[in-house]
Short mmCIF file of C-alpha atoms (C1' of nucleotides) in Angstrom, two decimals:
data_model
loop_
_atom_site.label_atom_id
_atom_site.label_comp_id
_atom_site.label_asym_id
_atom_site.label_seq_id
_atom_site.Cartn_x
_atom_site.Cartn_y
_atom_site.Cartn_z
CA MET A 1 -0.05 -0.10 0.11
CA TYR A 2 2.41 2.52 1.15
CA ARG A 3 4.74 1.54 -1.50
CA ASN A 4 3.57 3.59 -4.16
CA VAL A 5 4.32 6.97 -1.63
CA HIS A 6 7.98 6.30 -1.95
CA PRO A 7 8.82 8.09 -4.82
CA ILE A 8 7.21 11.09 -3.24
CA ALA A 9 8.62 10.57 0.11
CA GLU A 10 12.33 10.50 -1.69
CA GLY A 11 11.53 13.46 -3.63
CA LEU A 12 10.64 15.79 0.18
CA ILE A 13 14.06 13.90 2.00
CA ARG A 14 15.80 14.96 -1.51
CA GLN A 15 14.49 18.28 -1.14
CA CYS A 16 16.11 18.69 2.47
CA GLY A 17 19.46 18.09 0.92
CA GLY A 18 19.39 15.22 3.10
CA ARG A 19 20.43 11.42 1.42
CA ALA A 20 17.55 9.36 0.51
CA THR A 21 18.57 6.54 2.29
CA ALA A 22 16.09 3.36 2.38
CA GLY A 23 15.22 3.38 5.78
CA ARG A 24 14.38 6.98 5.54
CA ILE A 25 12.00 6.99 2.59
CA GLY A 26 10.78 4.06 4.10
CA ILE A 27 10.24 5.57 7.41
CA LEU A 28 8.12 8.95 5.82
CA SER A 29 6.24 6.26 3.53
CA VAL A 30 5.05 4.56 5.94
CA LEU A 31 4.17 7.84 8.34
CA LEU A 32 2.89 9.70 4.59
CA SER A 33 0.33 6.61 4.39
CA ALA A 34 -0.89 7.23 7.72
CA GLN A 35 -3.58 7.76 8.77
CA GLN A 36 -3.19 8.94 12.20
CA ALA A 37 -0.31 9.54 14.68
CA MET A 38 2.36 6.42 14.89
CA THR A 39 4.60 5.34 17.76
CA HIS A 40 7.88 3.94 17.29
CA ARG A 41 6.71 0.40 17.63
CA GLU A 42 4.13 0.88 15.47
CA ILE A 43 6.10 2.21 12.83
CA GLU A 44 8.90 -0.59 13.28
CA GLN A 45 5.85 -2.98 13.05
CA CYS A 46 4.61 -1.47 9.21
CA LEU A 47 8.02 -2.46 8.21
CA LEU A 48 8.92 -5.25 9.76
CA GLU A 49 8.49 -7.43 6.43
CA THR A 50 9.48 -5.28 3.48
CA LEU A 51 12.66 -3.25 5.60
CA PRO A 52 13.34 -4.57 9.11
CA LEU A 53 15.38 -1.43 10.56
CA ASP A 54 17.28 -1.47 13.41
CA ARG A 55 15.21 0.65 16.39
CA VAL A 56 18.44 2.64 16.41
CA THR A 57 17.91 3.53 12.88
CA LEU A 58 14.74 4.38 13.39
CA TYR A 59 14.90 6.68 16.40
CA ARG A 60 17.13 8.36 14.39
CA GLY A 61 15.36 8.29 10.96
CA LEU A 62 12.96 10.13 12.85
CA GLU A 63 14.80 12.38 14.73
CA TRP A 64 16.21 13.71 11.25
CA LEU A 65 12.39 13.94 9.61
CA VAL A 66 11.35 16.26 12.58
CA ALA A 67 14.54 17.95 12.23
CA GLN A 68 13.58 18.54 8.70
CA GLN A 69 9.62 19.64 9.53
CA LEU A 70 8.49 16.13 6.78
CA ILE A 71 6.77 14.84 10.18
CA HIS A 72 6.37 15.96 14.05
CA LYS A 73 6.21 14.73 17.11
CA VAL A 74 2.94 14.07 19.39
CA ALA A 75 3.05 13.98 23.21
CA SER A 76 0.07 12.14 23.91
CA GLY A 77 -0.06 11.92 27.66
CA ASP A 78 1.25 7.91 27.99
CA ARG A 79 5.01 8.62 27.92
CA VAL A 80 5.01 7.58 24.19
CA TRP A 81 5.95 10.08 21.29
CA ARG A 82 3.94 9.66 18.22
CA TYR A 83 4.83 10.34 14.69
CA HIS A 84 2.73 12.34 12.26
CA ALA A 85 3.49 13.84 8.76
CA ASN A 86 2.94 17.11 7.99
CA GLY A 87 0.97 17.53 4.90
CA LYS A 88 -0.24 20.81 4.44
CA ALA A 89 -3.15 20.98 6.13
CA TYR A 90 -0.83 20.12 9.24
CA SER A 91 2.20 22.30 8.71
CA HIS A 92 0.42 24.70 11.09
CA GLN A 93 -0.47 24.08 15.05
CA HIS A 94 -3.08 21.81 15.80
CA ALA A 95 -5.05 19.35 18.26
CA HIS A 96 -4.50 15.64 18.58
CA PHE A 97 -7.37 13.30 19.59
CA LYS A 98 -6.36 9.85 21.79
CA CYS A 99 -9.31 7.24 21.53
CA THR A 100 -9.08 5.79 25.76
CA GLY A 101 -10.02 2.58 23.67
CA CYS A 102 -8.05 1.87 20.86
CA SER A 103 -5.32 4.34 21.91
CA GLN A 104 -5.23 5.64 17.91
CA VAL A 105 -4.49 9.31 17.68
CA ILE A 106 -5.56 11.52 15.44
CA CYS A 107 -5.11 15.17 14.41
CA LEU A 108 -8.41 17.51 14.76
CA ASP A 109 -7.64 20.41 12.37
CA ASP A 110 -10.53 22.41 13.49
CA LEU A 111 -9.85 23.12 16.79
CA PRO A 112 -8.36 27.18 16.68
CA LEU A 113 -5.00 27.06 19.26
CA GLU A 114 -4.22 30.69 17.51
CA ARG A 115 -6.27 31.85 19.80
CA GLN A 116 -5.36 34.01 23.05
CA TRP A 117 -4.23 32.51 26.22
CA PRO A 118 -4.48 34.31 29.76
CA LEU A 119 -1.31 33.38 31.05
CA PRO A 120 0.39 35.30 34.41
CA SER A 121 2.36 38.63 33.38
CA GLY A 122 5.57 38.34 32.13
CA TYR A 123 4.82 34.22 30.89
CA ARG A 124 5.66 33.84 26.88
CA LEU A 125 3.51 31.74 24.50
CA GLN A 126 5.67 29.55 22.20
CA GLU A 127 3.56 26.48 21.55
CA VAL A 128 0.24 25.08 22.63
CA GLU A 129 -0.25 21.03 23.24
CA LEU A 130 -4.21 20.12 23.36
CA THR A 131 -4.89 16.38 23.56
CA VAL A 132 -8.72 15.66 23.81
CA LYS A 133 -9.06 12.18 24.85
CA GLY A 134 -12.38 9.63 24.84
CA LEU A 135 -13.62 7.50 22.43
CA CYS A 136 -13.49 7.12 18.85
CA ALA A 137 -16.62 6.34 16.92
CA ASP A 138 -15.67 2.54 16.55
CA CYS A 139 -15.19 2.30 20.39
CA SER A 140 -18.29 4.40 21.91
CA MET B 1 9.16 24.35 55.76
CA TYR B 2 6.97 21.51 54.04
CA ARG B 3 7.03 20.44 58.28
CA ASN B 4 4.33 22.77 58.98
CA VAL B 5 1.96 21.31 56.62
CA HIS B 6 2.29 17.50 58.16
CA PRO B 7 -0.91 17.82 60.23
CA ILE B 8 -2.79 18.64 57.40
CA ALA B 9 -1.34 15.61 55.25
CA GLU B 10 -2.34 13.79 58.38
CA GLY B 11 -5.63 14.92 58.63
CA LEU B 12 -6.27 14.11 54.72
CA ILE B 13 -5.14 10.92 54.72
CA ARG B 14 -6.94 9.53 57.64
CA GLN B 15 -10.33 11.20 55.79
CA CYS B 16 -10.53 9.02 52.70
CA GLY B 17 -10.12 6.07 55.39
CA GLY B 18 -6.11 5.54 54.30
CA ARG B 19 -3.15 4.33 56.94
CA ALA B 20 -1.48 7.42 58.05
CA THR B 21 2.13 6.43 57.34
CA ALA B 22 4.97 8.33 57.40
CA GLY B 23 5.54 8.07 53.83
CA ARG B 24 2.58 9.19 52.65
CA ILE B 25 2.34 11.92 54.76
CA GLY B 26 5.89 13.16 53.87
CA ILE B 27 4.73 12.80 49.94
CA LEU B 28 1.66 14.66 50.45
CA SER B 29 3.38 17.67 52.36
CA VAL B 30 5.52 18.14 49.81
CA LEU B 31 3.03 18.19 47.30
CA LEU B 32 0.94 20.26 49.44
CA SER B 33 3.96 23.39 50.24
CA ALA B 34 5.03 22.74 46.19
CA GLN B 35 4.16 26.18 43.87
CA GLN B 36 3.91 23.82 41.42
CA ALA B 37 3.79 20.23 39.68
CA MET B 38 6.80 18.03 40.33
CA THR B 39 8.12 14.89 39.25
CA HIS B 40 9.06 11.58 41.34
CA ARG B 41 12.71 12.59 40.86
CA GLU B 42 11.92 16.33 42.36
CA ILE B 43 10.16 14.68 45.18
CA GLU B 44 12.53 12.21 46.19
CA GLN B 45 15.48 14.61 46.33
CA CYS B 46 13.06 17.08 48.89
CA LEU B 47 12.55 14.36 51.15
CA LEU B 48 16.13 12.59 51.20
CA GLU B 49 17.22 14.26 53.88
CA THR B 50 13.93 13.88 56.33
CA LEU B 51 12.79 11.01 54.87
CA PRO B 52 14.72 8.54 52.31
CA LEU B 53 11.87 6.50 50.60
CA ASP B 54 12.71 4.17 48.31
CA ARG B 55 11.64 4.55 45.14
CA VAL B 56 8.39 1.72 44.83
CA THR B 57 7.05 3.02 47.80
CA LEU B 58 7.04 6.50 46.28
CA TYR B 59 5.24 5.65 43.09
CA ARG B 60 2.84 3.75 44.79
CA GLY B 61 2.52 6.34 47.71
CA LEU B 62 1.99 8.43 45.03
CA GLU B 63 -0.73 6.57 42.98
CA TRP B 64 -2.66 6.10 46.05
CA LEU B 65 -2.83 9.21 47.04
CA VAL B 66 -3.77 10.01 42.94
CA ALA B 67 -6.31 7.30 43.62
CA GLN B 68 -7.86 9.56 46.59
CA GLN B 69 -7.85 12.66 44.74
CA LEU B 70 -5.59 14.25 47.09
CA ILE B 71 -2.99 15.12 44.25
CA HIS B 72 -3.48 14.28 40.42
CA LYS B 73 -1.10 13.71 37.50
CA VAL B 74 -0.18 15.93 35.23
CA ALA B 75 1.87 14.62 31.50
CA SER B 76 3.39 17.36 30.27
CA GLY B 77 4.91 15.85 27.21
CA ASP B 78 8.17 15.02 28.25
CA ARG B 79 7.37 10.94 29.14
CA VAL B 80 8.00 12.63 33.06
CA TRP B 81 4.48 12.27 35.43
CA ARG B 82 4.35 15.39 37.41
CA TYR B 83 2.33 15.68 40.85
CA HIS B 84 -0.22 18.41 42.18
CA ALA B 85 -1.97 18.67 45.28
CA ASN B 86 -5.62 19.15 44.75
CA GLY B 87 -6.48 22.37 46.08
CA LYS B 88 -10.60 23.14 46.32
CA ALA B 89 -8.81 25.54 43.23
CA TYR B 90 -8.01 22.58 41.65
CA SER B 91 -9.96 19.69 41.28
CA HIS B 92 -11.71 20.56 38.19
CA GLN B 93 -10.27 20.07 34.90
CA HIS B 94 -7.55 23.01 34.22
CA ALA B 95 -4.80 23.33 31.73
CA HIS B 96 -1.09 23.48 32.53
CA PHE B 97 2.15 25.90 31.52
CA LYS B 98 5.12 24.17 30.96
CA CYS B 99 8.47 26.67 30.74
CA THR B 100 11.09 25.17 28.13
CA GLY B 101 13.78 27.11 30.18
CA CYS B 102 13.36 25.49 33.28
CA SER B 103 10.95 22.91 32.84
CA GLN B 104 8.84 23.92 35.66
CA VAL B 105 4.91 23.27 35.38
CA ILE B 106 2.00 25.20 37.26
CA CYS B 107 -1.06 25.08 36.90
CA LEU B 108 -3.44 27.49 35.01
CA ASP B 109 -7.03 27.80 36.54
CA ASP B 110 -8.30 30.42 34.28
CA LEU B 111 -8.33 28.21 31.04
CA PRO B 112 -11.76 26.83 30.69
CA LEU B 113 -11.87 23.71 29.20
CA GLU B 114 -15.81 22.70 29.94
CA ARG B 115 -16.26 24.26 26.53
CA GLN B 116 -16.98 22.62 23.10
CA TRP B 117 -14.68 20.90 21.47
CA PRO B 118 -15.52 20.26 17.98
CA LEU B 119 -15.05 16.60 17.49
CA PRO B 120 -15.78 14.12 14.30
CA SER B 121 -19.31 12.76 14.70
CA GLY B 122 -19.57 9.31 16.39
CA TYR B 123 -16.62 10.92 18.70
CA ARG B 124 -17.18 11.25 22.72
CA LEU B 125 -15.24 13.27 24.82
CA GLN B 126 -13.97 12.19 28.05
CA GLU B 127 -11.29 14.83 29.04
CA VAL B 128 -8.78 17.26 27.64
CA GLU B 129 -5.36 17.45 28.56
CA LEU B 130 -3.74 21.38 27.46
CA THR B 131 -0.59 21.57 28.08
CA VAL B 132 0.48 25.74 27.23
CA LYS B 133 4.71 25.54 26.65
CA GLY B 134 6.27 29.21 26.76
CA LEU B 135 8.75 30.72 29.00
CA CYS B 136 7.75 31.68 32.44
CA ALA B 137 8.45 34.91 33.83
CA ASP B 138 12.06 33.93 35.10
CA CYS B 139 13.14 32.45 32.17
CA SER B 140 11.75 35.27 29.90
"C1'" DT C 1 34.42 4.15 -13.52
"C1'" DT C 2 36.47 4.24 -9.77
"C1'" DA C 3 38.41 6.26 -5.46
"C1'" DA C 4 37.49 9.76 -1.74
"C1'" DT C 5 34.76 11.48 1.41
"C1'" DT C 6 30.80 12.16 4.16
"C1'" DT C 7 27.25 10.74 5.87
"C1'" DG C 8 24.10 7.06 8.40
"C1'" DC C 9 23.57 2.38 9.26
"C1'" DG C 10 23.97 -1.65 12.85
"C1'" DC C 11 25.31 -3.35 17.22
"C1'" DA C 12 26.30 -3.09 21.97
"C1'" DA C 13 25.65 -1.46 26.42
"C1'" DC C 14 23.58 2.15 29.11
"C1'" DT C 15 20.07 5.85 31.28
"C1'" DT C 16 15.40 6.83 32.58
"C1'" DT C 17 11.03 6.39 34.06
"C1'" DG C 18 7.63 3.00 36.18
"C1'" DT C 19 5.65 -1.97 37.31
"C1'" DT C 20 5.67 -6.76 39.87
"C1'" DG C 21 6.46 -10.38 42.96
"C1'" DC C 22 7.12 -11.79 47.25
"C1'" DA C 23 9.16 -11.22 52.16
"C1'" DT C 24 8.88 -8.23 56.41
"C1'" DT C 25 7.03 -4.60 58.73
"C1'" DT C 26 4.21 -1.41 60.74
"C1'" DA C 27 -0.68 1.06 61.31
"C1'" DT C 28 -4.69 -0.15 63.62
"C1'" DG C 29 -8.76 -2.38 65.74
"C1'" DT C 30 -9.80 -5.25 69.64
"C1'" DA D 1 -0.56 -6.08 73.93
"C1'" DC D 2 -1.50 -8.88 70.13
"C1'" DA D 3 -3.83 -9.77 65.52
"C1'" DT D 4 -4.13 -8.97 61.22
"C1'" DA D 5 -4.64 -6.18 56.83
"C1'" DA D 6 -1.57 -3.29 54.45
"C1'" DA D 7 2.63 -0.58 53.36
"C1'" DT D 8 7.17 -1.56 53.02
"C1'" DG D 9 11.99 -2.07 50.88
"C1'" DC D 10 14.14 -5.08 48.21
"C1'" DA D 11 15.34 -7.39 43.69
"C1'" DA D 12 14.23 -7.86 39.21
"C1'" DC D 13 11.91 -6.98 35.54
"C1'" DA D 14 10.28 -4.03 31.54
"C1'" DA D 15 9.64 -0.18 27.96
"C1'" DA D 16 11.03 4.02 25.58
"C1'" DG D 17 15.09 5.91 24.49
"C1'" DT D 18 20.37 7.28 24.16
"C1'" DT D 19 25.25 7.30 23.26
"C1'" DG D 20 29.38 5.30 21.37
"C1'" DC D 21 31.77 3.13 17.79
"C1'" DG D 22 33.26 0.40 13.36
"C1'" DC D 23 31.52 -0.86 9.44
"C1'" DA D 24 28.68 0.14 5.08
"C1'" DA D 25 26.77 3.04 1.58
"C1'" DA D 26 25.33 7.20 -1.00
"C1'" DT D 27 27.57 10.95 -2.80
"C1'" DT D 28 30.96 13.95 -4.61
"C1'" DA D 29 35.77 14.51 -6.91
"C1'" DA D 30 38.84 12.23 -10.15
#
DNA sequence: TTAATTTGCGCAACTTTGTTGCATTTATGT
DNA sequence: ACATAAATGCAACAAAGTTGCGCAAATTAA
């Protein structure tokens, strides 16, 4: 399935001036064709048959892709990072929904985070991390 | 400093019908007199001289206090739980601010979380986790 | 096309955060 | 003070993530 996006992934990586290695292309392809944010584990599992990568390589690949802003990291409250490809739709700040049933994480684009958040005086806002938890359509 | 709150902590624990052990009283006292949410590490460090607790005991003490709703857990995106005493002000859902400079976490009571969050149809909301990141007055 | 160089990969070992099982100790009601 | 249920401490384990280093592969230069 996600093989279709290989050329796209490779193009994106080359545009960043980085080496287009099998690992990076594979990782980015998985994330590009994923519907939700994925954990390190899930990505590893997904690549297991076609491209078995070392844990460390996967971590470093993800780290690099985040640095290039091709993907972004999501902290969803269970001490595990999740990763999601940055489509045009996701280049801005956005909230996430985490299903307490199946643990899947999706992006909520409709939630406006660019509003004013009242902070104590002297405090400066940099980023807003909003995770709505609940049950998805399948689990409820 | 936090010795003053020992009797208060003990009272709160007894009200829950739990054993008033030195460990629980110590942990709750630290959190009651803390200005921000604290990590397991910070609490351990804080008790080191007066009441050196086993790591596991501390984890279990915190777990119990959370179950009794005397304290609450905060997930602040760095894979580390933080704990904060539940004053009256904190018994409702509220947001947190995490300083990207000094990593301290404070509670933001003014942010209304009880508003409507637009979710996909079929999705049911359970809980909202909102962390605003930025620089605190000291770090900016 | 080949050689040189830079960059990424894989392995092993380590760290941090948190959990589980079990024997011992302690708080509390009688 | 005594019995007992519950909390503690120890050891071992587990998951997520990081670091160092030699080797291999992707670019670049020749």
